[in-house]
Amino acid sequence: MNGHYYSKQPDASHDRQQWRAMLRGMNFQFVSDAGVFSKGGVDYGSRVLIDSMNIPVRAQVLDVGCGYGPIGLTAARLAQQGCVKMVDVNERALQLAQENAAQNGIHNVTVQESDGLAALAGERFDVILTNPPIRAGKEVVHRIFEQSYEQLNEQGALWIVIQKKQGAPSAEAKLHTLFGEENVELVTKDKGYRVYRATKR
């Protein structure tokens, strides 16, 4: 069964939709499709992360599990003199992310297939962003955290959004183990969603 948004090749019948969204005060136009996460609009958790994230203008940014692109494309507009890499396992999502970058006139992005950070060996980032694939299981989510720690530059930050009832306590504990408790900040809480920033020192 490949119906999940974290499948490499979703088997859901195509159902392309086009709509607009305002993110960080900027207008975007998105195309989405069946078989990708939150196809009908930018999900609340991603919006909470987008509203919270701090993206330096020259940052090298990674969006893990980019879907059709709202988090990474917003980051790309904020990192005007930097660049954003957007990765996902879902081939349909990657195609949409590429399409959405083009139709929004965003050129400082690259879109690449990767299971977590597995295909990015040796690459380093200043900021890593993820609305992790909770339904793929805790092991997958925690592996993304581990890989992110290894591939962050010194003083780089991992930003995650996660629901309290879908694993926030265990995610926070894992971040404490990797980054040190003093380097993990609960940035915001909003309707059960929590955004954490973990800084590598």
PDB file of C-alpha atoms in Angstrom:
ATOM      1  CA  MET A   1       0.000   0.000   0.000  1.00  0.00           C
ATOM      2  CA  ASN A   2       1.491   3.316  -1.092  1.00  0.00           C
ATOM      3  CA  GLY A   3      -1.309   5.616  -0.011  1.00  0.00           C
ATOM      4  CA  HIS A   4       0.751   7.352   2.666  1.00  0.00           C
ATOM      5  CA  TYR A   5       2.261  10.783   2.084  1.00  0.00           C
ATOM      6  CA  TYR A   6       5.599   9.304   3.210  1.00  0.00           C
ATOM      7  CA  SER A   7       5.528   6.694   0.401  1.00  0.00           C
ATOM      8  CA  LYS A   8       8.044   6.978  -2.409  1.00  0.00           C
ATOM      9  CA  GLN A   9       5.379   6.619  -5.089  1.00  0.00           C
ATOM     10  CA  PRO A  10       1.854   7.297  -3.771  1.00  0.00           C
ATOM     11  CA  ASP A  11      -0.787   5.284  -5.626  1.00  0.00           C
ATOM     12  CA  ALA A  12      -3.637   7.714  -4.929  1.00  0.00           C
ATOM     13  CA  SER A  13      -5.422   8.918  -8.070  1.00  0.00           C
ATOM     14  CA  HIS A  14      -4.366  12.419  -9.046  1.00  0.00           C
ATOM     15  CA  ASP A  15      -6.557  15.258  -7.792  1.00  0.00           C
ATOM     16  CA  ARG A  16      -4.616  18.434  -8.535  1.00  0.00           C
ATOM     17  CA  GLN A  17      -5.720  21.594  -6.768  1.00  0.00           C
ATOM     18  CA  GLN A  18      -4.470  25.150  -6.981  1.00  0.00           C
ATOM     19  CA  TRP A  19      -4.894  27.768  -4.256  1.00  0.00           C
ATOM     20  CA  ARG A  20      -3.274  30.788  -2.659  1.00  0.00           C
ATOM     21  CA  ALA A  21      -1.861  31.284   0.824  1.00  0.00           C
ATOM     22  CA  MET A  22      -0.451  34.196   2.806  1.00  0.00           C
ATOM     23  CA  LEU A  23       2.632  33.121   4.780  1.00  0.00           C
ATOM     24  CA  ARG A  24       4.759  35.551   6.802  1.00  0.00           C
ATOM     25  CA  GLY A  25       2.973  38.385   5.058  1.00  0.00           C
ATOM     26  CA  MET A  26       3.895  37.075   1.597  1.00  0.00           C
ATOM     27  CA  ASN A  27       1.565  35.754  -1.092  1.00  0.00           C
ATOM     28  CA  PHE A  28       2.130  32.275  -2.479  1.00  0.00           C
ATOM     29  CA  GLN A  29       0.326  30.193  -5.063  1.00  0.00           C
ATOM     30  CA  PHE A  30       0.455  26.427  -4.576  1.00  0.00           C
ATOM     31  CA  VAL A  31      -0.435  23.371  -6.602  1.00  0.00           C
ATOM     32  CA  SER A  32      -1.097  20.240  -4.555  1.00  0.00           C
ATOM     33  CA  ASP A  33      -2.345  16.744  -5.323  1.00  0.00           C
ATOM     34  CA  ALA A  34      -3.671  13.585  -3.734  1.00  0.00           C
ATOM     35  CA  GLY A  35      -1.023  11.475  -2.053  1.00  0.00           C
ATOM     36  CA  VAL A  36       0.804  14.405  -0.442  1.00  0.00           C
ATOM     37  CA  PHE A  37       0.505  15.778   3.082  1.00  0.00           C
ATOM     38  CA  SER A  38      -2.249  18.345   3.689  1.00  0.00           C
ATOM     39  CA  LYS A  39      -3.230  18.633   0.031  1.00  0.00           C
ATOM     40  CA  GLY A  40      -6.109  21.051   0.676  1.00  0.00           C
ATOM     41  CA  GLY A  41      -4.128  23.867   2.255  1.00  0.00           C
ATOM     42  CA  VAL A  42      -1.165  24.652   4.462  1.00  0.00           C
ATOM     43  CA  ASP A  43      -1.731  22.672   7.667  1.00  0.00           C
ATOM     44  CA  TYR A  44      -1.915  24.443  11.018  1.00  0.00           C
ATOM     45  CA  GLY A  45       1.319  22.921  12.349  1.00  0.00           C
ATOM     46  CA  SER A  46       3.311  24.095   9.342  1.00  0.00           C
ATOM     47  CA  ARG A  47       1.826  27.568   9.734  1.00  0.00           C
ATOM     48  CA  VAL A  48       2.872  27.682  13.395  1.00  0.00           C
ATOM     49  CA  LEU A  49       6.424  26.699  12.396  1.00  0.00           C
ATOM     50  CA  ILE A  50       6.513  29.200   9.527  1.00  0.00           C
ATOM     51  CA  ASP A  51       5.357  32.004  11.808  1.00  0.00           C
ATOM     52  CA  SER A  52       7.995  31.120  14.434  1.00  0.00           C
ATOM     53  CA  MET A  53      11.110  30.220  12.454  1.00  0.00           C
ATOM     54  CA  ASN A  54      14.090  32.560  12.352  1.00  0.00           C
ATOM     55  CA  ILE A  55      15.897  32.377   9.001  1.00  0.00           C
ATOM     56  CA  PRO A  56      19.059  34.489   8.582  1.00  0.00           C
ATOM     57  CA  VAL A  57      19.256  36.205   5.207  1.00  0.00           C
ATOM     58  CA  ARG A  58      22.404  34.287   4.137  1.00  0.00           C
ATOM     59  CA  ALA A  59      21.490  30.933   5.686  1.00  0.00           C
ATOM     60  CA  GLN A  60      22.021  27.521   4.146  1.00  0.00           C
ATOM     61  CA  VAL A  61      18.674  25.906   4.956  1.00  0.00           C
ATOM     62  CA  LEU A  62      17.297  22.363   4.740  1.00  0.00           C
ATOM     63  CA  ASP A  63      13.578  21.500   4.759  1.00  0.00           C
ATOM     64  CA  VAL A  64      13.166  17.804   5.661  1.00  0.00           C
ATOM     65  CA  GLY A  65       9.897  16.265   4.475  1.00  0.00           C
ATOM     66  CA  CYS A  66       9.126  19.312   2.364  1.00  0.00           C
ATOM     67  CA  GLY A  67       5.870  18.073   0.839  1.00  0.00           C
ATOM     68  CA  TYR A  68       4.706  20.474  -1.869  1.00  0.00           C
ATOM     69  CA  GLY A  69       6.866  23.190  -0.324  1.00  0.00           C
ATOM     70  CA  PRO A  70       5.233  25.782   1.968  1.00  0.00           C
ATOM     71  CA  ILE A  71       7.899  25.727   4.691  1.00  0.00           C
ATOM     72  CA  GLY A  72      10.921  25.585   2.394  1.00  0.00           C
ATOM     73  CA  LEU A  73       9.627  28.167  -0.063  1.00  0.00           C
ATOM     74  CA  THR A  74       8.832  30.621   2.730  1.00  0.00           C
ATOM     75  CA  ALA A  75      12.340  30.044   4.101  1.00  0.00           C
ATOM     76  CA  ALA A  76      13.794  30.698   0.640  1.00  0.00           C
ATOM     77  CA  ARG A  77      12.136  34.100   0.475  1.00  0.00           C
ATOM     78  CA  LEU A  78      13.511  34.934   3.938  1.00  0.00           C
ATOM     79  CA  ALA A  79      17.033  33.678   3.109  1.00  0.00           C
ATOM     80  CA  GLN A  80      17.291  35.938   0.085  1.00  0.00           C
ATOM     81  CA  GLN A  81      21.088  35.688  -0.079  1.00  0.00           C
ATOM     82  CA  GLY A  82      21.231  32.072   1.028  1.00  0.00           C
ATOM     83  CA  CYS A  83      19.762  28.885  -0.381  1.00  0.00           C
ATOM     84  CA  VAL A  84      17.303  26.193   0.633  1.00  0.00           C
ATOM     85  CA  LYS A  85      17.439  22.481  -0.076  1.00  0.00           C
ATOM     86  CA  MET A  86      14.077  20.725   0.057  1.00  0.00           C
ATOM     87  CA  VAL A  87      13.961  16.940   0.456  1.00  0.00           C
ATOM     88  CA  ASP A  88      11.225  14.311   0.684  1.00  0.00           C
ATOM     89  CA  VAL A  89      10.792  10.607  -0.054  1.00  0.00           C
ATOM     90  CA  ASN A  90       7.560  11.255  -1.938  1.00  0.00           C
ATOM     91  CA  GLU A  91       8.224  11.680  -5.672  1.00  0.00           C
ATOM     92  CA  ARG A  92       4.863  13.364  -6.247  1.00  0.00           C
ATOM     93  CA  ALA A  93       5.587  15.902  -3.492  1.00  0.00           C
ATOM     94  CA  LEU A  94       9.008  16.654  -4.979  1.00  0.00           C
ATOM     95  CA  GLN A  95       7.498  17.312  -8.395  1.00  0.00           C
ATOM     96  CA  LEU A  96       4.981  19.699  -6.822  1.00  0.00           C
ATOM     97  CA  ALA A  97       7.666  21.458  -4.775  1.00  0.00           C
ATOM     98  CA  GLN A  98       9.657  22.070  -7.959  1.00  0.00           C
ATOM     99  CA  GLU A  99       6.551  23.338  -9.715  1.00  0.00           C
ATOM    100  CA  ASN A 100       5.616  25.613  -6.810  1.00  0.00           C
ATOM    101  CA  ALA A 101       9.104  27.090  -6.612  1.00  0.00           C
ATOM    102  CA  ALA A 102       8.915  27.954 -10.318  1.00  0.00           C
ATOM    103  CA  GLN A 103       5.427  29.434 -10.266  1.00  0.00           C
ATOM    104  CA  ASN A 104       6.306  31.611  -7.256  1.00  0.00           C
ATOM    105  CA  GLY A 105       9.500  32.842  -8.908  1.00  0.00           C
ATOM    106  CA  ILE A 106      11.744  31.344  -6.213  1.00  0.00           C
ATOM    107  CA  HIS A 107      15.145  30.366  -7.600  1.00  0.00           C
ATOM    108  CA  ASN A 108      17.375  29.867  -4.526  1.00  0.00           C
ATOM    109  CA  VAL A 109      16.059  26.344  -3.908  1.00  0.00           C
ATOM    110  CA  THR A 110      17.037  22.846  -4.921  1.00  0.00           C
ATOM    111  CA  VAL A 111      14.660  19.908  -4.610  1.00  0.00           C
ATOM    112  CA  GLN A 112      16.064  16.423  -4.037  1.00  0.00           C
ATOM    113  CA  GLU A 113      14.795  12.975  -3.135  1.00  0.00           C
ATOM    114  CA  SER A 114      16.079  11.814   0.231  1.00  0.00           C
ATOM    115  CA  ASP A 115      14.842   9.583   3.050  1.00  0.00           C
ATOM    116  CA  GLY A 116      15.483  11.986   5.903  1.00  0.00           C
ATOM    117  CA  LEU A 117      19.043  13.247   5.353  1.00  0.00           C
ATOM    118  CA  ALA A 118      20.321   9.925   4.000  1.00  0.00           C
ATOM    119  CA  ALA A 119      21.153  11.293   0.520  1.00  0.00           C
ATOM    120  CA  LEU A 120      22.908  14.404   1.859  1.00  0.00           C
ATOM    121  CA  ALA A 121      26.088  12.900   3.292  1.00  0.00           C
ATOM    122  CA  GLY A 122      28.743  15.534   3.935  1.00  0.00           C
ATOM    123  CA  GLU A 123      26.430  18.519   3.458  1.00  0.00           C
ATOM    124  CA  ARG A 124      26.160  21.091   6.235  1.00  0.00           C
ATOM    125  CA  PHE A 125      23.375  23.519   7.081  1.00  0.00           C
ATOM    126  CA  ASP A 126      22.793  26.576   9.253  1.00  0.00           C
ATOM    127  CA  VAL A 127      19.085  25.896   9.717  1.00  0.00           C
ATOM    128  CA  ILE A 128      17.133  22.641   9.422  1.00  0.00           C
ATOM    129  CA  LEU A 129      13.330  22.788   9.417  1.00  0.00           C
ATOM    130  CA  THR A 130      10.916  19.898   9.742  1.00  0.00           C
ATOM    131  CA  ASN A 131       7.271  19.178  10.322  1.00  0.00           C
ATOM    132  CA  PRO A 132       8.184  15.521  10.815  1.00  0.00           C
ATOM    133  CA  PRO A 133       6.179  12.587   9.407  1.00  0.00           C
ATOM    134  CA  ILE A 134       4.638  11.490  12.703  1.00  0.00           C
ATOM    135  CA  ARG A 135       2.640   8.698  11.074  1.00  0.00           C
ATOM    136  CA  ALA A 136       5.860   7.122   9.820  1.00  0.00           C
ATOM    137  CA  GLY A 137       6.681   6.327  13.454  1.00  0.00           C
ATOM    138  CA  LYS A 138       8.863   7.599  16.288  1.00  0.00           C
ATOM    139  CA  GLU A 139      11.937   5.763  15.013  1.00  0.00           C
ATOM    140  CA  VAL A 140      11.807   7.652  11.699  1.00  0.00           C
ATOM    141  CA  VAL A 141      11.235  11.004  13.408  1.00  0.00           C
ATOM    142  CA  HIS A 142      14.066  10.517  15.905  1.00  0.00           C
ATOM    143  CA  ARG A 143      16.419   9.449  13.112  1.00  0.00           C
ATOM    144  CA  ILE A 144      15.737  12.796  11.403  1.00  0.00           C
ATOM    145  CA  PHE A 145      16.744  14.537  14.650  1.00  0.00           C
ATOM    146  CA  GLU A 146      19.954  12.482  14.885  1.00  0.00           C
ATOM    147  CA  GLN A 147      20.895  13.132  11.261  1.00  0.00           C
ATOM    148  CA  SER A 148      20.108  16.825  11.654  1.00  0.00           C
ATOM    149  CA  TYR A 149      22.415  17.162  14.660  1.00  0.00           C
ATOM    150  CA  GLU A 150      25.265  15.598  12.695  1.00  0.00           C
ATOM    151  CA  GLN A 151      24.791  17.887   9.690  1.00  0.00           C
ATOM    152  CA  LEU A 152      24.211  21.222  11.385  1.00  0.00           C
ATOM    153  CA  ASN A 153      27.007  23.766  11.439  1.00  0.00           C
ATOM    154  CA  GLU A 154      28.180  24.995  14.828  1.00  0.00           C
ATOM    155  CA  GLN A 155      25.572  27.461  16.164  1.00  0.00           C
ATOM    156  CA  GLY A 156      23.117  26.012  13.627  1.00  0.00           C
ATOM    157  CA  ALA A 157      19.552  25.298  14.685  1.00  0.00           C
ATOM    158  CA  LEU A 158      17.010  22.539  14.135  1.00  0.00           C
ATOM    159  CA  TRP A 159      13.420  23.806  14.200  1.00  0.00           C
ATOM    160  CA  ILE A 160      10.595  21.289  14.583  1.00  0.00           C
ATOM    161  CA  VAL A 161       6.842  21.478  15.046  1.00  0.00           C
ATOM    162  CA  ILE A 162       5.025  18.629  16.735  1.00  0.00           C
ATOM    163  CA  GLN A 163       1.700  18.092  18.476  1.00  0.00           C
ATOM    164  CA  LYS A 164       1.742  17.507  22.203  1.00  0.00           C
ATOM    165  CA  LYS A 165      -0.514  14.455  21.852  1.00  0.00           C
ATOM    166  CA  GLN A 166       1.522  13.029  18.950  1.00  0.00           C
ATOM    167  CA  GLY A 167       4.896  12.724  20.562  1.00  0.00           C
ATOM    168  CA  ALA A 168       6.063  16.156  21.743  1.00  0.00           C
ATOM    169  CA  PRO A 169       7.332  14.890  25.144  1.00  0.00           C
ATOM    170  CA  SER A 170       9.453  12.104  23.613  1.00  0.00           C
ATOM    171  CA  ALA A 171      10.659  14.459  20.862  1.00  0.00           C
ATOM    172  CA  GLU A 172      11.733  17.019  23.459  1.00  0.00           C
ATOM    173  CA  ALA A 173      13.550  14.322  25.436  1.00  0.00           C
ATOM    174  CA  LYS A 174      15.358  13.146  22.303  1.00  0.00           C
ATOM    175  CA  LEU A 175      16.422  16.722  21.482  1.00  0.00           C
ATOM    176  CA  HIS A 176      17.736  17.139  25.054  1.00  0.00           C
ATOM    177  CA  THR A 177      19.824  13.989  24.627  1.00  0.00           C
ATOM    178  CA  LEU A 178      21.297  15.143  21.304  1.00  0.00           C
ATOM    179  CA  PHE A 179      21.746  18.882  21.835  1.00  0.00           C
ATOM    180  CA  GLY A 180      21.836  19.234  25.617  1.00  0.00           C
ATOM    181  CA  GLU A 181      18.843  20.411  27.623  1.00  0.00           C
ATOM    182  CA  GLU A 182      20.177  23.972  27.888  1.00  0.00           C
ATOM    183  CA  ASN A 183      20.284  24.237  24.074  1.00  0.00           C
ATOM    184  CA  VAL A 184      16.644  23.256  23.437  1.00  0.00           C
ATOM    185  CA  GLU A 185      14.022  25.996  23.585  1.00  0.00           C
ATOM    186  CA  LEU A 186      10.239  25.698  23.431  1.00  0.00           C
ATOM    187  CA  VAL A 187       9.654  28.676  21.135  1.00  0.00           C
ATOM    188  CA  THR A 188       5.863  28.675  21.035  1.00  0.00           C
ATOM    189  CA  LYS A 189       2.749  26.678  21.890  1.00  0.00           C
ATOM    190  CA  ASP A 190      -0.386  27.069  19.796  1.00  0.00           C
ATOM    191  CA  LYS A 191      -3.504  24.867  19.878  1.00  0.00           C
ATOM    192  CA  GLY A 192      -1.584  21.785  20.953  1.00  0.00           C
ATOM    193  CA  TYR A 193       1.323  22.375  18.567  1.00  0.00           C
ATOM    194  CA  ARG A 194       4.769  23.028  19.948  1.00  0.00           C
ATOM    195  CA  VAL A 195       7.721  24.529  18.109  1.00  0.00           C
ATOM    196  CA  TYR A 196      11.185  23.667  19.419  1.00  0.00           C
ATOM    197  CA  ARG A 197      14.513  25.171  18.441  1.00  0.00           C
ATOM    198  CA  ALA A 198      17.574  23.041  19.202  1.00  0.00           C
ATOM    199  CA  THR A 199      20.928  24.810  18.747  1.00  0.00           C
ATOM    200  CA  LYS A 200      24.192  22.967  18.141  1.00  0.00           C
ATOM    201  CA  ARG A 201      26.952  24.301  20.376  1.00  0.00           C
TER     202      ARG A 201
END
